[in-house]
Structures are given as C-alpha cells and as structure tokens.
CSV table of C-alpha atoms in Angstrom, one decimal:
chain,number,residue,atom,x,y,z
A,979,GLU,CA,176.5,91.1,153.8
A,980,LEU,CA,173.8,90.0,156.1
A,981,LYS,CA,174.8,89.7,159.7
A,982,VAL,CA,172.7,88.1,162.4
A,983,GLU,CA,173.5,88.8,166.0
A,984,GLN,CA,172.0,87.2,169.0
A,985,ASN,CA,172.2,88.2,172.6
A,986,PRO,CA,172.8,87.0,175.1
A,987,LEU,CA,175.0,84.1,174.0
A,988,PHE,CA,174.7,82.4,177.4
A,989,LEU,CA,171.7,82.6,179.7
A,990,SER,CA,171.3,80.9,183.0
A,991,MET,CA,168.0,81.3,184.7
A,992,GLN,CA,165.9,79.9,187.5
A,993,GLU,CA,162.8,77.9,186.9
A,994,GLY,CA,159.7,80.1,186.9
A,995,LYS,CA,161.5,83.2,185.7
A,996,ASN,CA,160.9,85.1,182.4
A,997,TYR,CA,163.5,86.2,180.0
A,998,THR,CA,163.9,87.4,176.4
A,999,ILE,CA,166.5,86.5,173.8
A,1000,TYR,CA,167.2,89.1,171.1
A,1001,CYS,CA,168.0,88.6,167.4
A,1002,ASN,CA,169.2,91.6,165.3
A,1003,TYR,CA,169.9,91.3,161.6
A,1004,SER,CA,171.6,93.9,159.5
A,1005,THR,CA,169.7,94.0,156.2
A,1006,THR,CA,166.1,93.9,155.1
A,1007,SER,CA,164.7,90.4,155.5
A,1008,ASP,CA,161.1,89.2,155.0
A,1009,ARG,CA,161.4,86.2,157.2
A,1010,LEU,CA,163.0,85.1,160.5
A,1011,TYR,CA,163.3,81.6,161.8
A,1012,TRP,CA,163.9,80.3,165.3
A,1013,TYR,CA,165.5,76.9,165.9
A,1014,ARG,CA,166.2,74.9,169.0
A,1015,GLN,CA,169.1,72.5,169.3
A,1016,ASP,CA,169.6,70.0,172.1
A,1017,PRO,CA,173.2,68.8,172.8
A,1018,GLY,CA,174.3,66.4,170.1
A,1019,LYS,CA,171.0,66.6,168.3
A,1020,SER,CA,169.8,68.3,165.1
A,1021,LEU,CA,168.2,71.7,164.8
A,1022,GLU,CA,164.4,71.7,165.4
A,1023,SER,CA,162.3,74.3,163.9
A,1024,LEU,CA,160.4,76.4,166.5
A,1025,PHE,CA,158.9,79.4,164.7
A,1026,VAL,CA,158.7,80.9,161.3
A,1027,LEU,CA,157.9,84.6,161.3
A,1028,LEU,CA,156.7,85.8,157.9
A,1029,SER,CA,155.8,89.4,158.3
A,1030,ASN,CA,156.2,92.6,160.3
A,1031,GLY,CA,154.4,92.4,163.6
A,1032,ALA,CA,154.1,88.6,163.4
A,1033,VAL,CA,153.8,86.9,166.8
A,1034,LYS,CA,153.7,83.2,167.4
A,1035,GLN,CA,153.4,81.3,170.6
A,1036,GLU,CA,154.1,77.7,171.5
A,1037,GLY,CA,153.8,76.7,175.1
A,1038,ARG,CA,156.2,78.9,177.2
A,1039,LEU,CA,157.9,80.4,174.1
A,1040,MET,CA,156.7,83.4,172.2
A,1041,ALA,CA,158.5,84.9,169.2
A,1042,SER,CA,157.9,88.2,167.5
A,1043,LEU,CA,159.3,90.1,164.5
A,1044,ASP,CA,159.7,93.8,163.9
A,1045,THR,CA,161.1,94.1,160.3
A,1046,LYS,CA,161.4,97.9,160.6
A,1047,ALA,CA,163.7,97.6,163.6
A,1048,ARG,CA,165.3,94.4,162.1
A,1049,LEU,CA,164.7,92.7,165.4
A,1050,SER,CA,163.1,89.5,166.5
A,1051,THR,CA,162.6,88.4,170.1
A,1052,LEU,CA,162.1,85.0,171.7
A,1053,HIS,CA,160.4,85.4,175.1
A,1054,ILE,CA,160.5,82.7,177.7
A,1055,THR,CA,157.7,82.6,180.2
A,1056,ALA,CA,158.0,80.8,183.5
A,1057,ALA,CA,161.0,78.7,182.4
A,1058,VAL,CA,161.2,75.0,183.1
A,1059,HIS,CA,164.3,72.8,183.0
A,1060,ASP,CA,163.1,71.1,179.7
A,1061,LEU,CA,163.7,74.4,177.9
A,1062,SER,CA,167.5,74.1,178.4
A,1063,ALA,CA,169.0,74.0,174.9
A,1064,THR,CA,170.7,76.3,172.4
A,1065,TYR,CA,168.4,78.6,170.5
A,1066,PHE,CA,169.3,80.0,167.1
A,1067,CYS,CA,167.7,82.6,165.0
A,1068,ALA,CA,168.3,82.7,161.2
A,1069,ALA,CA,167.3,85.0,158.3
A,1070,PRO,CA,167.4,84.5,154.6
A,1071,VAL,CA,170.2,86.2,152.7
A,1072,LYS,CA,167.9,87.4,150.0
A,1073,TYR,CA,164.2,88.0,149.5
A,1074,ASN,CA,162.5,84.9,148.3
A,1075,ASN,CA,165.5,82.8,149.0
A,1076,ASN,CA,166.1,80.0,151.4
A,1077,ASP,CA,169.8,80.4,152.0
A,1078,MET,CA,170.1,81.4,155.6
A,1079,ARG,CA,172.5,83.1,157.9
A,1080,PHE,CA,172.4,82.0,161.5
A,1081,GLY,CA,173.0,83.8,164.7
A,1082,ALA,CA,175.7,82.4,167.0
A,1083,GLY,CA,173.1,80.8,169.2
A,1084,THR,CA,172.0,81.4,172.8
A,1085,ARG,CA,172.8,78.6,175.2
A,1086,LEU,CA,170.0,78.5,177.8
A,1087,THR,CA,170.4,76.7,181.1
A,1088,VAL,CA,167.3,76.6,183.3
A,1089,LYS,CA,168.2,75.7,186.9
A,1090,PRO,CA,165.7,74.2,189.3
B,852,GLU,CA,157.9,60.0,157.2
B,853,ALA,CA,161.6,59.6,157.6
B,854,GLY,CA,163.6,62.8,158.3
B,855,VAL,CA,166.8,64.0,156.9
B,856,THR,CA,169.6,61.4,157.5
B,857,GLN,CA,173.3,61.9,157.5
B,858,PHE,CA,176.2,59.4,157.4
B,859,PRO,CA,178.5,58.9,159.1
B,860,SER,CA,177.5,60.5,162.4
B,861,HIS,CA,181.1,60.8,163.4
B,862,SER,CA,184.4,60.8,161.4
B,863,VAL,CA,187.9,61.0,162.7
B,864,ILE,CA,190.6,61.3,160.0
B,865,GLU,CA,194.1,62.5,159.7
B,866,LYS,CA,195.2,65.7,157.9
B,867,GLY,CA,195.6,65.1,154.2
B,868,GLN,CA,193.1,62.3,154.1
B,869,THR,CA,189.8,62.3,152.2
B,870,VAL,CA,186.4,62.2,153.8
B,871,THR,CA,183.0,61.9,152.1
B,872,LEU,CA,179.8,62.9,153.9
B,873,ARG,CA,176.4,61.8,152.8
B,874,CYS,CA,173.0,63.3,153.2
B,875,ASP,CA,169.6,61.8,152.3
B,876,PRO,CA,166.9,64.5,152.3
B,877,ILE,CA,163.3,63.9,153.0
B,878,SER,CA,161.8,62.1,150.1
B,879,GLY,CA,160.3,64.6,147.6
B,880,HIS,CA,162.3,67.6,148.8
B,881,ASP,CA,163.9,69.4,145.9
B,882,ASN,CA,166.0,71.7,147.9
B,883,LEU,CA,169.0,70.5,149.8
B,884,TYR,CA,171.4,72.6,151.8
B,885,TRP,CA,174.8,72.0,153.5
B,886,TYR,CA,175.9,74.0,156.5
B,887,ARG,CA,178.7,73.6,158.9
B,888,ARG,CA,179.5,74.7,162.4
B,889,VAL,CA,183.2,75.0,163.3
B,890,MET,CA,184.0,74.8,167.0
B,891,GLY,CA,183.0,78.0,168.7
B,892,LYS,CA,181.6,79.7,165.6
B,893,GLU,CA,178.2,80.2,164.1
B,894,ILE,CA,176.4,77.8,161.7
B,895,LYS,CA,177.5,78.8,158.2
B,896,PHE,CA,175.9,78.1,154.9
B,897,LEU,CA,177.9,76.1,152.4
B,898,LEU,CA,175.7,75.5,149.4
B,899,HIS,CA,172.2,74.9,148.1
B,900,PHE,CA,171.0,72.4,145.5
B,901,VAL,CA,167.7,72.5,143.7
B,902,LYS,CA,167.3,69.0,142.5
B,903,GLU,CA,170.7,68.1,141.0
B,904,SER,CA,171.7,71.6,140.2
B,905,LYS,CA,173.8,73.9,142.4
B,906,GLN,CA,171.7,76.9,143.1
B,907,ASP,CA,174.3,78.7,145.2
B,908,GLU,CA,177.7,77.5,146.3
B,909,SER,CA,179.0,80.8,147.6
B,910,GLY,CA,179.6,79.4,151.0
B,911,MET,CA,182.0,76.7,150.0
B,912,PRO,CA,185.3,77.6,151.7
B,913,ASN,CA,187.7,76.5,149.0
B,914,ASN,CA,188.3,74.0,146.2
B,915,ARG,CA,189.0,71.2,148.6
B,916,PHE,CA,185.3,70.9,149.1
B,917,LEU,CA,183.2,69.2,146.4
B,918,ALA,CA,179.5,68.6,146.7
B,919,GLU,CA,177.3,66.5,144.4
B,920,ARG,CA,173.7,65.5,144.2
B,921,THR,CA,173.3,62.6,142.0
B,922,GLY,CA,169.9,62.4,140.3
B,923,GLY,CA,168.6,65.0,142.6
B,924,THR,CA,168.3,62.6,145.5
B,925,TYR,CA,171.0,62.1,148.1
B,926,SER,CA,174.0,64.4,148.2
B,927,THR,CA,177.6,63.9,149.1
B,928,LEU,CA,180.2,66.4,150.4
B,929,LYS,CA,183.8,65.4,149.8
B,930,VAL,CA,186.7,67.1,151.5
B,931,GLN,CA,190.0,66.4,149.9
B,932,PRO,CA,192.6,66.8,151.3
B,933,ALA,CA,191.2,67.5,154.8
B,934,GLU,CA,192.9,70.2,156.9
B,935,LEU,CA,192.7,70.7,160.7
B,936,GLU,CA,190.4,73.7,160.2
B,937,ASP,CA,187.8,71.6,158.5
B,938,SER,CA,186.9,70.0,161.9
B,939,GLY,CA,183.3,70.8,162.9
B,940,VAL,CA,179.8,69.6,162.5
B,941,TYR,CA,178.4,69.4,159.0
B,942,PHE,CA,174.6,69.7,158.8
B,943,CYS,CA,172.4,68.9,155.9
B,944,ALA,CA,168.9,70.3,155.5
B,945,SER,CA,166.1,69.9,153.0
B,946,SER,CA,162.9,71.7,152.1
B,947,PRO,CA,160.2,70.8,149.5
B,948,SER,CA,159.9,73.9,147.5
B,949,PHE,CA,161.9,77.0,146.7
B,950,PHE,CA,160.0,79.4,148.9
B,951,GLN,CA,159.3,77.1,151.7
B,952,GLU,CA,158.7,78.1,155.3
B,953,THR,CA,161.2,76.0,157.0
B,954,GLN,CA,164.2,73.7,156.4
B,955,TYR,CA,164.4,70.3,158.1
B,956,PHE,CA,167.8,69.5,159.5
B,957,GLY,CA,169.6,66.2,159.7
B,958,PRO,CA,171.5,65.2,162.9
B,959,GLY,CA,174.8,66.3,161.5
B,960,THR,CA,178.2,64.7,160.9
B,961,ARG,CA,180.9,65.4,163.5
B,962,LEU,CA,184.2,65.6,161.7
B,963,LEU,CA,187.5,65.7,163.5
B,964,VAL,CA,190.7,66.2,161.5
B,965,LEU,CA,193.8,65.3,163.5
C-alpha cells in the first residue's frame, strides 16, 4: 500500500529564512502534487510534478521530484508571513490513476 | 467559472442520526472524488466517480457510508447512522478527465457527531 510521509510536521521559521519540506513515498509513482491549505479553507493546488527531475517554481516556493529516490521537496526561500499555511504532498495510488494518497501535512508558521 | 461547492459547510448531529453531504463539481468535470480528514489524521481517499459510475470505492470505511452521483452531476455522501468517529472534514474534489494534472477541491464540510 502506498504510504506518503512528510517531514517536518510542524515548522516555525523566521521571515527571511530558507527551509525545505520533504515528502517521501513508498512505491513507484509517476506524479507528485503539492497543495496548500489555509485554516478553514480548501486545498489549493501549488505544483504538479510529472517526471523525474521535474522542478517547478512559483514565487518563493520551489518543488522538485526525484522518482528514483521517491522523494519530493518543497523549498521555501526568504520566507514571508503570507506563506504560513499547511502544505500537503500527495501521490497517485496507481499509474495513470487519479486516486491520491496524502501526506499528513506540514504546518508552517512564519514569524516576523 | 464556479469552483467546487459543498453543502453544508458545517453539520452537528447526534450519534445515530443521518447526515447527507452534497458536492457540486466544476461544470463539465467527469471525475468526482470524496476525501475526509479525521481530527489529527491525514486526508484519506474515500471514493472516485467517473460520471455516474463508481470507479473506486475502496476507501469507504464501512456500509454506513453511501455515495451517489445522480446523472453524473452533483454527488451526495450519506452517513447512516452516524458514529462519533465519523467526525471530521469531508472534502470533495473534481477533475475534467481521467488522467488530469490536478484535482480542484471544495471548501469541505465539517461534520461533528456528538
């Protein structure tokens, strides 16, 4: 059974600092998704990584995928308070299938 | 374009009662998914519709849960009778095609069973 593990689960950082959130998954997967959730709100799609070595960047966030290591990272550069949220990674259970397993989420708090 | 909508946003019921959650996907999206997040746990897949057909319902916890998607449009998820452990946030998501890049999530229904 596919397992998706994120770490850390809680992250408190100062504004301006850099940090990386890690997402490991246990079986072969061709895709990896990152979502953001603000308190009481829905999940917002951030990145879709479709192949080994894929790297995508949006503002201060950059996501990468290493399918051989079964690892995706979400790197935060020069954090700002607006990035405070919970970040989830998710992977499809089967190839060519949209049923996804989610990580537990990383609750990020950026302090001024 | 309207996003995925869910109703109600919150529901508080007593153990043994019945609750029906509704999800309206983005218009034209054939794929509809239900997920739930129980307090302190990860988001878990419940089931997947393609149009009106259940593609995968392997995540449904037990036979107290019944999902339908009438005419391939909106979907309902009924819990009957509700138990305390059913409390959590129920999310619905939709996507246009079978191998689509992303799923679009609704705001969720927060269910509390007392």
